[in-house]
Amino acid sequence: MIAVALFAAAVPSEVSAQGPSRQGKAAGATERPRYLETGGDRKLEVVYKSVGRKDLKLDLYYPTSKRSEECPVVVFTHGGGWAAGNRYKAARGSFALVFQRLIKKGFAVAPVSYRLAKKNSGVAIRDCVIDCKDAIRYLAKHSETFQIDPNRVFVMGDSAGGHIAQMLLLTSPEQLPGEVPLAKTHYRMVAGVSWYGPCDFENLDLFNHDDRADFRDRFAARILNSNSGPTEKLVRYREVSPINYINEDSPPLLMIQGDKDTTIPVKHAYYMKKKADAVGAPIEIMIIKNSGHNWRRVDADIDPSRETIIERTVQFLVDQL
């Protein structure tokens, strides 16, 4: 059994964005930003729970305009195949543009760290999802301290983080419980955006972008390698497949996928949309032509542009306020 301890809500309001220099780093080399520069209030390196000896943290950036006493919050779940990456991605590239614009629109933004499903770690995809749900539960439980509205929780993620975002949005607060003191915490998911995230692990054909005969399941170990939860293979696959949770009462979801993505094929978006239409769930898809994973250009310029993707992401969430 993994020991998990909840940390208190008392947190520093600010820490330096320029951490200690790494030994051996070339002189004059530019460090990648770890935190969003917003000009507004922020709380950094907030420990929301501890698993074993590992602290799991989040950062919280407050709106710079239209700030209410309890502001809506967008939780960001990073990509990296559930086995790599970190929440600091929120401060770079297209993600920084999305979140800086949302902050100006009145949202708080909370990038979240979670355990990684590395080989022989005993951590699986379900654990990644549970950690991120616990981050939301933690924020909701301490909503007065953090001045966020637990009934206006949004989510956005990319790739594996896009999958986690779908799971956070579509599962109920009670499903996939983690830390016991947080398990009964109420919150309400309002809407979410998934950039090139998968929706179903049971249907392996969705991952087979070119329909090859010798296709292998790439994510089996990351689904099954858990020290907790169900032990039956099919149950585990279904448990972490967002498509199994959609219904007519699901919150709105926007899935944006590239039509030439070989990592998470566009099949996922079409499959999710078909199921959503059948049950009356409010799921929209946006297909980007000539785009591989991470909006990489394939053969021609992506269409619509990266700027349009950013604008659509922001507007979709704003429209649900």
PDB file of N, CA, C and O in Angstrom, residues 85-160:
ATOM      1  N   GLY A  85       7.757  14.594 -18.918  1.00  0.00           N
ATOM      2  CA  GLY A  85       7.192  15.932 -18.956  1.00  0.00           C
ATOM      3  C   GLY A  85       6.978  16.513 -17.576  1.00  0.00           C
ATOM      4  O   GLY A  85       7.175  15.849 -16.553  1.00  0.00           O
ATOM      5  N   ASN A  86       6.596  17.777 -17.527  1.00  0.00           N
ATOM      6  CA  ASN A  86       6.332  18.447 -16.260  1.00  0.00           C
ATOM      7  C   ASN A  86       5.400  19.640 -16.465  1.00  0.00           C
ATOM      8  O   ASN A  86       5.153  20.061 -17.595  1.00  0.00           O
ATOM      9  N   ARG A  87       4.900  20.166 -15.372  1.00  0.00           N
ATOM     10  CA  ARG A  87       3.912  21.241 -15.440  1.00  0.00           C
ATOM     11  C   ARG A  87       4.513  22.560 -15.923  1.00  0.00           C
ATOM     12  O   ARG A  87       3.775  23.483 -16.293  1.00  0.00           O
ATOM     13  N   TYR A  88       5.849  22.667 -15.940  1.00  0.00           N
ATOM     14  CA  TYR A  88       6.476  23.914 -16.362  1.00  0.00           C
ATOM     15  C   TYR A  88       6.280  24.192 -17.853  1.00  0.00           C
ATOM     16  O   TYR A  88       6.563  25.293 -18.326  1.00  0.00           O
ATOM     17  N   LYS A  89       5.781  23.193 -18.575  1.00  0.00           N
ATOM     18  CA  LYS A  89       5.433  23.407 -19.988  1.00  0.00           C
ATOM     19  C   LYS A  89       4.441  24.561 -20.132  1.00  0.00           C
ATOM     20  O   LYS A  89       4.386  25.220 -21.176  1.00  0.00           O
ATOM     21  N   ALA A  90       3.655  24.807 -19.101  1.00  0.00           N
ATOM     22  CA  ALA A  90       2.650  25.868 -19.148  1.00  0.00           C
ATOM     23  C   ALA A  90       3.257  27.241 -19.385  1.00  0.00           C
ATOM     24  O   ALA A  90       2.553  28.169 -19.819  1.00  0.00           O
ATOM     25  N   ALA A  91       4.544  27.396 -19.119  1.00  0.00           N
ATOM     26  CA  ALA A  91       5.204  28.702 -19.253  1.00  0.00           C
ATOM     27  C   ALA A  91       5.885  28.880 -20.602  1.00  0.00           C
ATOM     28  O   ALA A  91       6.565  29.892 -20.816  1.00  0.00           O
ATOM     29  N   ARG A  92       5.691  27.915 -21.510  1.00  0.00           N
ATOM     30  CA  ARG A  92       6.443  27.974 -22.767  1.00  0.00           C
ATOM     31  C   ARG A  92       5.532  27.854 -23.990  1.00  0.00           C
ATOM     32  O   ARG A  92       4.467  27.238 -23.940  1.00  0.00           O
ATOM     33  N   GLY A  93       5.972  28.435 -25.078  1.00  0.00           N
ATOM     34  CA  GLY A  93       5.350  28.240 -26.385  1.00  0.00           C
ATOM     35  C   GLY A  93       3.879  28.585 -26.434  1.00  0.00           C
ATOM     36  O   GLY A  93       3.402  29.553 -25.837  1.00  0.00           O
ATOM     37  N   SER A  94       3.131  27.760 -27.153  1.00  0.00           N
ATOM     38  CA  SER A  94       1.701  27.984 -27.347  1.00  0.00           C
ATOM     39  C   SER A  94       0.929  27.909 -26.040  1.00  0.00           C
ATOM     40  O   SER A  94      -0.094  28.583 -25.873  1.00  0.00           O
ATOM     41  N   PHE A  95       1.418  27.090 -25.098  1.00  0.00           N
ATOM     42  CA  PHE A  95       0.728  26.961 -23.817  1.00  0.00           C
ATOM     43  C   PHE A  95       0.760  28.280 -23.058  1.00  0.00           C
ATOM     44  O   PHE A  95      -0.246  28.708 -22.489  1.00  0.00           O
ATOM     45  N   ALA A  96       1.922  28.937 -23.042  1.00  0.00           N
ATOM     46  CA  ALA A  96       2.027  30.219 -22.356  1.00  0.00           C
ATOM     47  C   ALA A  96       1.062  31.236 -22.945  1.00  0.00           C
ATOM     48  O   ALA A  96       0.423  32.000 -22.216  1.00  0.00           O
ATOM     49  N   LEU A  97       0.917  31.233 -24.266  1.00  0.00           N
ATOM     50  CA  LEU A  97      -0.003  32.171 -24.910  1.00  0.00           C
ATOM     51  C   LEU A  97      -1.446  31.888 -24.501  1.00  0.00           C
ATOM     52  O   LEU A  97      -2.216  32.814 -24.219  1.00  0.00           O
ATOM     53  N   VAL A  98      -1.826  30.604 -24.476  1.00  0.00           N
ATOM     54  CA  VAL A  98      -3.173  30.244 -24.058  1.00  0.00           C
ATOM     55  C   VAL A  98      -3.445  30.728 -22.639  1.00  0.00           C
ATOM     56  O   VAL A  98      -4.459  31.381 -22.360  1.00  0.00           O
ATOM     57  N   PHE A  99      -2.526  30.423 -21.731  1.00  0.00           N
ATOM     58  CA  PHE A  99      -2.790  30.698 -20.320  1.00  0.00           C
ATOM     59  C   PHE A  99      -2.678  32.187 -19.993  1.00  0.00           C
ATOM     60  O   PHE A  99      -3.433  32.695 -19.160  1.00  0.00           O
ATOM     61  N   GLN A 100      -1.770  32.895 -20.641  1.00  0.00           N
ATOM     62  CA  GLN A 100      -1.695  34.336 -20.421  1.00  0.00           C
ATOM     63  C   GLN A 100      -2.979  35.021 -20.865  1.00  0.00           C
ATOM     64  O   GLN A 100      -3.468  35.950 -20.206  1.00  0.00           O
ATOM     65  N   ARG A 101      -3.568  34.547 -21.957  1.00  0.00           N
ATOM     66  CA  ARG A 101      -4.819  35.131 -22.432  1.00  0.00           C
ATOM     67  C   ARG A 101      -5.980  34.779 -21.507  1.00  0.00           C
ATOM     68  O   ARG A 101      -6.845  35.616 -21.243  1.00  0.00           O
ATOM     69  N   LEU A 102      -6.003  33.544 -21.018  1.00  0.00           N
ATOM     70  CA  LEU A 102      -7.058  33.157 -20.086  1.00  0.00           C
ATOM     71  C   LEU A 102      -6.966  33.950 -18.782  1.00  0.00           C
ATOM     72  O   LEU A 102      -7.990  34.347 -18.213  1.00  0.00           O
ATOM     73  N   ILE A 103      -5.757  34.180 -18.324  1.00  0.00           N
ATOM     74  CA  ILE A 103      -5.556  34.963 -17.104  1.00  0.00           C
ATOM     75  C   ILE A 103      -6.088  36.383 -17.280  1.00  0.00           C
ATOM     76  O   ILE A 103      -6.700  36.962 -16.378  1.00  0.00           O
ATOM     77  N   LYS A 104      -5.904  36.931 -18.457  1.00  0.00           N
ATOM     78  CA  LYS A 104      -6.438  38.267 -18.740  1.00  0.00           C
ATOM     79  C   LYS A 104      -7.958  38.270 -18.850  1.00  0.00           C
ATOM     80  O   LYS A 104      -8.592  39.313 -18.705  1.00  0.00           O
ATOM     81  N   LYS A 105      -8.533  37.093 -19.119  1.00  0.00           N
ATOM     82  CA  LYS A 105      -9.988  36.975 -19.259  1.00  0.00           C
ATOM     83  C   LYS A 105     -10.684  36.696 -17.922  1.00  0.00           C
ATOM     84  O   LYS A 105     -11.900  36.533 -17.875  1.00  0.00           O
ATOM     85  N   GLY A 106      -9.911  36.600 -16.847  1.00  0.00           N
ATOM     86  CA  GLY A 106     -10.524  36.405 -15.547  1.00  0.00           C
ATOM     87  C   GLY A 106     -10.376  35.022 -14.949  1.00  0.00           C
ATOM     88  O   GLY A 106     -10.948  34.730 -13.890  1.00  0.00           O
ATOM     89  N   PHE A 107      -9.626  34.147 -15.593  1.00  0.00           N
ATOM     90  CA  PHE A 107      -9.393  32.797 -15.076  1.00  0.00           C
ATOM     91  C   PHE A 107      -8.132  32.762 -14.209  1.00  0.00           C
ATOM     92  O   PHE A 107      -7.140  33.430 -14.515  1.00  0.00           O
ATOM     93  N   ALA A 108      -8.160  31.924 -13.178  1.00  0.00           N
ATOM     94  CA  ALA A 108      -6.924  31.466 -12.555  1.00  0.00           C
ATOM     95  C   ALA A 108      -6.457  30.246 -13.344  1.00  0.00           C
ATOM     96  O   ALA A 108      -7.254  29.549 -13.967  1.00  0.00           O
ATOM     97  N   VAL A 109      -5.162  29.982 -13.334  1.00  0.00           N
ATOM     98  CA  VAL A 109      -4.596  28.841 -14.057  1.00  0.00           C
ATOM     99  C   VAL A 109      -3.741  28.031 -13.092  1.00  0.00           C
ATOM    100  O   VAL A 109      -2.920  28.591 -12.360  1.00  0.00           O
ATOM    101  N   ALA A 110      -3.932  26.704 -13.103  1.00  0.00           N
ATOM    102  CA  ALA A 110      -3.223  25.822 -12.172  1.00  0.00           C
ATOM    103  C   ALA A 110      -2.560  24.665 -12.908  1.00  0.00           C
ATOM    104  O   ALA A 110      -3.189  23.614 -13.125  1.00  0.00           O
ATOM    105  N   PRO A 111      -1.301  24.799 -13.327  1.00  0.00           N
ATOM    106  CA  PRO A 111      -0.561  23.651 -13.871  1.00  0.00           C
ATOM    107  C   PRO A 111      -0.247  22.661 -12.744  1.00  0.00           C
ATOM    108  O   PRO A 111       0.151  23.060 -11.647  1.00  0.00           O
ATOM    109  N   VAL A 112      -0.413  21.369 -13.041  1.00  0.00           N
ATOM    110  CA  VAL A 112      -0.332  20.322 -12.016  1.00  0.00           C
ATOM    111  C   VAL A 112       0.743  19.294 -12.355  1.00  0.00           C
ATOM    112  O   VAL A 112       0.872  18.863 -13.504  1.00  0.00           O
ATOM    113  N   SER A 113       1.502  18.895 -11.363  1.00  0.00           N
ATOM    114  CA  SER A 113       2.413  17.752 -11.500  1.00  0.00           C
ATOM    115  C   SER A 113       1.708  16.491 -11.022  1.00  0.00           C
ATOM    116  O   SER A 113       0.821  16.551 -10.167  1.00  0.00           O
ATOM    117  N   TYR A 114       2.115  15.353 -11.571  1.00  0.00           N
ATOM    118  CA  TYR A 114       1.554  14.070 -11.152  1.00  0.00           C
ATOM    119  C   TYR A 114       2.632  13.000 -11.253  1.00  0.00           C
ATOM    120  O   TYR A 114       3.662  13.194 -11.917  1.00  0.00           O
ATOM    121  N   ARG A 115       2.403  11.879 -10.569  1.00  0.00           N
ATOM    122  CA  ARG A 115       3.356  10.776 -10.674  1.00  0.00           C
ATOM    123  C   ARG A 115       3.464  10.315 -12.130  1.00  0.00           C
ATOM    124  O   ARG A 115       2.479  10.350 -12.863  1.00  0.00           O
ATOM    125  N   LEU A 116       4.638   9.860 -12.496  1.00  0.00           N
ATOM    126  CA  LEU A 116       4.862   9.434 -13.872  1.00  0.00           C
ATOM    127  C   LEU A 116       4.927   7.914 -13.959  1.00  0.00           C
ATOM    128  O   LEU A 116       5.519   7.252 -13.112  1.00  0.00           O
ATOM    129  N   ALA A 117       4.293   7.390 -15.000  1.00  0.00           N
ATOM    130  CA  ALA A 117       4.186   5.937 -15.186  1.00  0.00           C
ATOM    131  C   ALA A 117       5.433   5.390 -15.889  1.00  0.00           C
ATOM    132  O   ALA A 117       5.368   4.851 -16.992  1.00  0.00           O
ATOM    133  N   LYS A 118       6.545   5.508 -15.214  1.00  0.00           N
ATOM    134  CA  LYS A 118       7.805   5.008 -15.767  1.00  0.00           C
ATOM    135  C   LYS A 118       7.931   3.506 -15.526  1.00  0.00           C
ATOM    136  O   LYS A 118       7.254   2.936 -14.675  1.00  0.00           O
ATOM    137  N   LYS A 119       8.819   2.874 -16.278  1.00  0.00           N
ATOM    138  CA  LYS A 119       9.012   1.430 -16.182  1.00  0.00           C
ATOM    139  C   LYS A 119       9.397   1.036 -14.769  1.00  0.00           C
ATOM    140  O   LYS A 119      10.257   1.661 -14.132  1.00  0.00           O
ATOM    141  N   ASN A 120       8.752   0.005 -14.269  1.00  0.00           N
ATOM    142  CA  ASN A 120       9.019  -0.558 -12.944  1.00  0.00           C
ATOM    143  C   ASN A 120       8.746   0.423 -11.801  1.00  0.00           C
ATOM    144  O   ASN A 120       9.282   0.264 -10.699  1.00  0.00           O
ATOM    145  N   SER A 121       7.923   1.426 -12.051  1.00  0.00           N
ATOM    146  CA  SER A 121       7.625   2.419 -11.021  1.00  0.00           C
ATOM    147  C   SER A 121       6.441   2.029 -10.152  1.00  0.00           C
ATOM    148  O   SER A 121       6.250   2.584  -9.061  1.00  0.00           O
ATOM    149  N   GLY A 122       5.621   1.078 -10.618  1.00  0.00           N
ATOM    150  CA  GLY A 122       4.395   0.755  -9.909  1.00  0.00           C
ATOM    151  C   GLY A 122       3.316   1.793 -10.109  1.00  0.00           C
ATOM    152  O   GLY A 122       2.265   1.745  -9.474  1.00  0.00           O
ATOM    153  N   VAL A 123       3.583   2.741 -11.009  1.00  0.00           N
ATOM    154  CA  VAL A 123       2.630   3.807 -11.322  1.00  0.00           C
ATOM    155  C   VAL A 123       2.048   3.550 -12.699  1.00  0.00           C
ATOM    156  O   VAL A 123       2.776   3.212 -13.641  1.00  0.00           O
ATOM    157  N   ALA A 124       0.735   3.689 -12.829  1.00  0.00           N
ATOM    158  CA  ALA A 124       0.060   3.494 -14.108  1.00  0.00           C
ATOM    159  C   ALA A 124      -0.764   4.729 -14.442  1.00  0.00           C
ATOM    160  O   ALA A 124      -0.858   5.685 -13.664  1.00  0.00           O
ATOM    161  N   ILE A 125      -1.377   4.710 -15.609  1.00  0.00           N
ATOM    162  CA  ILE A 125      -2.152   5.859 -16.080  1.00  0.00           C
ATOM    163  C   ILE A 125      -3.250   6.224 -15.089  1.00  0.00           C
ATOM    164  O   ILE A 125      -3.520   7.410 -14.862  1.00  0.00           O
ATOM    165  N   ARG A 126      -3.892   5.231 -14.483  1.00  0.00           N
ATOM    166  CA  ARG A 126      -4.948   5.528 -13.508  1.00  0.00           C
ATOM    167  C   ARG A 126      -4.409   6.389 -12.365  1.00  0.00           C
ATOM    168  O   ARG A 126      -5.107   7.258 -11.826  1.00  0.00           O
ATOM    169  N   ASP A 127      -3.151   6.151 -11.971  1.00  0.00           N
ATOM    170  CA  ASP A 127      -2.548   6.921 -10.886  1.00  0.00           C
ATOM    171  C   ASP A 127      -2.286   8.363 -11.306  1.00  0.00           C
ATOM    172  O   ASP A 127      -2.425   9.286 -10.491  1.00  0.00           O
ATOM    173  N   CYS A 128      -1.907   8.548 -12.571  1.00  0.00           N
ATOM    174  CA  CYS A 128      -1.730   9.910 -13.095  1.00  0.00           C
ATOM    175  C   CYS A 128      -3.047  10.678 -13.011  1.00  0.00           C
ATOM    176  O   CYS A 128      -3.084  11.847 -12.606  1.00  0.00           O
ATOM    177  N   VAL A 129      -4.132  10.013 -13.399  1.00  0.00           N
ATOM    178  CA  VAL A 129      -5.455  10.638 -13.359  1.00  0.00           C
ATOM    179  C   VAL A 129      -5.864  10.940 -11.923  1.00  0.00           C
ATOM    180  O   VAL A 129      -6.338  12.038 -11.607  1.00  0.00           O
ATOM    181  N   ILE A 130      -5.671   9.979 -11.035  1.00  0.00           N
ATOM    182  CA  ILE A 130      -6.042  10.160  -9.629  1.00  0.00           C
ATOM    183  C   ILE A 130      -5.296  11.339  -9.014  1.00  0.00           C
ATOM    184  O   ILE A 130      -5.880  12.149  -8.276  1.00  0.00           O
ATOM    185  N   ASP A 131      -4.006  11.448  -9.296  1.00  0.00           N
ATOM    186  CA  ASP A 131      -3.244  12.577  -8.757  1.00  0.00           C
ATOM    187  C   ASP A 131      -3.833  13.903  -9.205  1.00  0.00           C
ATOM    188  O   ASP A 131      -3.991  14.835  -8.405  1.00  0.00           O
ATOM    189  N   CYS A 132      -4.160  14.016 -10.479  1.00  0.00           N
ATOM    190  CA  CYS A 132      -4.700  15.269 -10.999  1.00  0.00           C
ATOM    191  C   CYS A 132      -6.087  15.551 -10.415  1.00  0.00           C
ATOM    192  O   CYS A 132      -6.438  16.714 -10.148  1.00  0.00           O
ATOM    193  N   LYS A 133      -6.882  14.497 -10.203  1.00  0.00           N
ATOM    194  CA  LYS A 133      -8.170  14.691  -9.535  1.00  0.00           C
ATOM    195  C   LYS A 133      -7.956  15.161  -8.095  1.00  0.00           C
ATOM    196  O   LYS A 133      -8.697  16.022  -7.585  1.00  0.00           O
ATOM    197  N   ASP A 134      -6.944  14.622  -7.433  1.00  0.00           N
ATOM    198  CA  ASP A 134      -6.649  15.061  -6.074  1.00  0.00           C
ATOM    199  C   ASP A 134      -6.190  16.516  -6.040  1.00  0.00           C
ATOM    200  O   ASP A 134      -6.443  17.238  -5.060  1.00  0.00           O
ATOM    201  N   ALA A 135      -5.502  16.953  -7.079  1.00  0.00           N
ATOM    202  CA  ALA A 135      -5.110  18.366  -7.146  1.00  0.00           C
ATOM    203  C   ALA A 135      -6.350  19.259  -7.192  1.00  0.00           C
ATOM    204  O   ALA A 135      -6.420  20.290  -6.513  1.00  0.00           O
ATOM    205  N   ILE A 136      -7.348  18.861  -7.976  1.00  0.00           N
ATOM    206  CA  ILE A 136      -8.601  19.614  -8.037  1.00  0.00           C
ATOM    207  C   ILE A 136      -9.318  19.546  -6.690  1.00  0.00           C
ATOM    208  O   ILE A 136      -9.820  20.566  -6.183  1.00  0.00           O
ATOM    209  N   ARG A 137      -9.365  18.353  -6.105  1.00  0.00           N
ATOM    210  CA  ARG A 137     -10.007  18.203  -4.808  1.00  0.00           C
ATOM    211  C   ARG A 137      -9.332  19.080  -3.745  1.00  0.00           C
ATOM    212  O   ARG A 137      -9.991  19.685  -2.896  1.00  0.00           O
ATOM    213  N   TYR A 138      -8.011  19.145  -3.810  1.00  0.00           N
ATOM    214  CA  TYR A 138      -7.258  19.972  -2.860  1.00  0.00           C
ATOM    215  C   TYR A 138      -7.608  21.448  -3.020  1.00  0.00           C
ATOM    216  O   TYR A 138      -7.885  22.152  -2.038  1.00  0.00           O
ATOM    217  N   LEU A 139      -7.611  21.910  -4.265  1.00  0.00           N
ATOM    218  CA  LEU A 139      -7.973  23.306  -4.516  1.00  0.00           C
ATOM    219  C   LEU A 139      -9.400  23.592  -4.068  1.00  0.00           C
ATOM    220  O   LEU A 139      -9.688  24.647  -3.495  1.00  0.00           O
ATOM    221  N   ALA A 140     -10.303  22.643  -4.334  1.00  0.00           N
ATOM    222  CA  ALA A 140     -11.700  22.834  -3.942  1.00  0.00           C
ATOM    223  C   ALA A 140     -11.857  22.838  -2.426  1.00  0.00           C
ATOM    224  O   ALA A 140     -12.599  23.656  -1.869  1.00  0.00           O
ATOM    225  N   LYS A 141     -11.155  21.942  -1.754  1.00  0.00           N
ATOM    226  CA  LYS A 141     -11.261  21.862  -0.293  1.00  0.00           C
ATOM    227  C   LYS A 141     -10.758  23.147   0.356  1.00  0.00           C
ATOM    228  O   LYS A 141     -11.285  23.583   1.399  1.00  0.00           O
ATOM    229  N   HIS A 142      -9.743  23.751  -0.252  1.00  0.00           N
ATOM    230  CA  HIS A 142      -9.155  24.974   0.294  1.00  0.00           C
ATOM    231  C   HIS A 142      -9.497  26.184  -0.582  1.00  0.00           C
ATOM    232  O   HIS A 142      -8.689  27.098  -0.721  1.00  0.00           O
ATOM    233  N   SER A 143     -10.691  26.154  -1.146  1.00  0.00           N
ATOM    234  CA  SER A 143     -11.084  27.201  -2.096  1.00  0.00           C
ATOM    235  C   SER A 143     -11.091  28.589  -1.474  1.00  0.00           C
ATOM    236  O   SER A 143     -10.772  29.575  -2.138  1.00  0.00           O
ATOM    237  N   GLU A 144     -11.463  28.692  -0.183  1.00  0.00           N
ATOM    238  CA  GLU A 144     -11.461  30.008   0.459  1.00  0.00           C
ATOM    239  C   GLU A 144     -10.041  30.541   0.588  1.00  0.00           C
ATOM    240  O   GLU A 144      -9.791  31.725   0.352  1.00  0.00           O
ATOM    241  N   THR A 145      -9.115  29.662   0.945  1.00  0.00           N
ATOM    242  CA  THR A 145      -7.717  30.069   1.057  1.00  0.00           C
ATOM    243  C   THR A 145      -7.164  30.519  -0.289  1.00  0.00           C
ATOM    244  O   THR A 145      -6.465  31.541  -0.388  1.00  0.00           O
ATOM    245  N   PHE A 146      -7.492  29.767  -1.339  1.00  0.00           N
ATOM    246  CA  PHE A 146      -6.941  30.062  -2.658  1.00  0.00           C
ATOM    247  C   PHE A 146      -7.807  31.020  -3.470  1.00  0.00           C
ATOM    248  O   PHE A 146      -7.404  31.420  -4.571  1.00  0.00           O
ATOM    249  N   GLN A 147      -8.974  31.365  -2.960  1.00  0.00           N
ATOM    250  CA  GLN A 147      -9.878  32.305  -3.630  1.00  0.00           C
ATOM    251  C   GLN A 147     -10.250  31.836  -5.040  1.00  0.00           C
ATOM    252  O   GLN A 147     -10.229  32.607  -5.995  1.00  0.00           O
ATOM    253  N   ILE A 148     -10.584  30.545  -5.141  1.00  0.00           N
ATOM    254  CA  ILE A 148     -11.063  30.020  -6.415  1.00  0.00           C
ATOM    255  C   ILE A 148     -12.455  29.437  -6.200  1.00  0.00           C
ATOM    256  O   ILE A 148     -12.816  29.075  -5.084  1.00  0.00           O
ATOM    257  N   ASP A 149     -13.218  29.348  -7.286  1.00  0.00           N
ATOM    258  CA  ASP A 149     -14.589  28.860  -7.229  1.00  0.00           C
ATOM    259  C   ASP A 149     -14.608  27.368  -7.535  1.00  0.00           C
ATOM    260  O   ASP A 149     -14.348  26.959  -8.671  1.00  0.00           O
ATOM    261  N   PRO A 150     -14.921  26.516  -6.549  1.00  0.00           N
ATOM    262  CA  PRO A 150     -14.913  25.068  -6.789  1.00  0.00           C
ATOM    263  C   PRO A 150     -16.030  24.603  -7.714  1.00  0.00           C
ATOM    264  O   PRO A 150     -16.020  23.456  -8.150  1.00  0.00           O
ATOM    265  N   ASN A 151     -16.959  25.485  -8.020  1.00  0.00           N
ATOM    266  CA  ASN A 151     -18.044  25.142  -8.950  1.00  0.00           C
ATOM    267  C   ASN A 151     -17.778  25.634 -10.367  1.00  0.00           C
ATOM    268  O   ASN A 151     -18.637  25.508 -11.235  1.00  0.00           O
ATOM    269  N   ARG A 152     -16.582  26.195 -10.575  1.00  0.00           N
ATOM    270  CA  ARG A 152     -16.202  26.635 -11.917  1.00  0.00           C
ATOM    271  C   ARG A 152     -14.774  26.169 -12.202  1.00  0.00           C
ATOM    272  O   ARG A 152     -13.839  26.953 -12.261  1.00  0.00           O
ATOM    273  N   VAL A 153     -14.654  24.856 -12.385  1.00  0.00           N
ATOM    274  CA  VAL A 153     -13.356  24.246 -12.673  1.00  0.00           C
ATOM    275  C   VAL A 153     -13.319  23.843 -14.141  1.00  0.00           C
ATOM    276  O   VAL A 153     -14.210  23.140 -14.637  1.00  0.00           O
ATOM    277  N   PHE A 154     -12.289  24.289 -14.852  1.00  0.00           N
ATOM    278  CA  PHE A 154     -12.067  23.976 -16.254  1.00  0.00           C
ATOM    279  C   PHE A 154     -10.770  23.178 -16.362  1.00  0.00           C
ATOM    280  O   PHE A 154      -9.986  23.128 -15.416  1.00  0.00           O
ATOM    281  N   VAL A 155     -10.538  22.581 -17.514  1.00  0.00           N
ATOM    282  CA  VAL A 155      -9.324  21.788 -17.674  1.00  0.00           C
ATOM    283  C   VAL A 155      -8.830  21.866 -19.102  1.00  0.00           C
ATOM    284  O   VAL A 155      -9.618  22.013 -20.045  1.00  0.00           O
ATOM    285  N   MET A 156      -7.508  21.796 -19.256  1.00  0.00           N
ATOM    286  CA  MET A 156      -6.896  21.790 -20.584  1.00  0.00           C
ATOM    287  C   MET A 156      -5.613  20.973 -20.504  1.00  0.00           C
ATOM    288  O   MET A 156      -4.869  21.058 -19.528  1.00  0.00           O
ATOM    289  N   GLY A 157      -5.369  20.133 -21.516  1.00  0.00           N
ATOM    290  CA  GLY A 157      -4.152  19.344 -21.537  1.00  0.00           C
ATOM    291  C   GLY A 157      -3.775  18.938 -22.945  1.00  0.00           C
ATOM    292  O   GLY A 157      -4.584  19.034 -23.865  1.00  0.00           O
ATOM    293  N   ASP A 158      -2.538  18.473 -23.114  1.00  0.00           N
ATOM    294  CA  ASP A 158      -2.063  18.060 -24.428  1.00  0.00           C
ATOM    295  C   ASP A 158      -1.544  16.636 -24.391  1.00  0.00           C
ATOM    296  O   ASP A 158      -0.918  16.208 -23.424  1.00  0.00           O
ATOM    297  N   SER A 159      -1.840  15.859 -25.446  1.00  0.00           N
ATOM    298  CA  SER A 159      -1.363  14.490 -25.611  1.00  0.00           C
ATOM    299  C   SER A 159      -1.811  13.641 -24.412  1.00  0.00           C
ATOM    300  O   SER A 159      -3.001  13.542 -24.153  1.00  0.00           O
ATOM    301  N   ALA A 160      -0.867  13.038 -23.660  1.00  0.00           N
ATOM    302  CA  ALA A 160      -1.269  12.298 -22.465  1.00  0.00           C
ATOM    303  C   ALA A 160      -2.035  13.208 -21.517  1.00  0.00           C
ATOM    304  O   ALA A 160      -2.994  12.789 -20.855  1.00  0.00           O
TER     305      ALA A 160
END
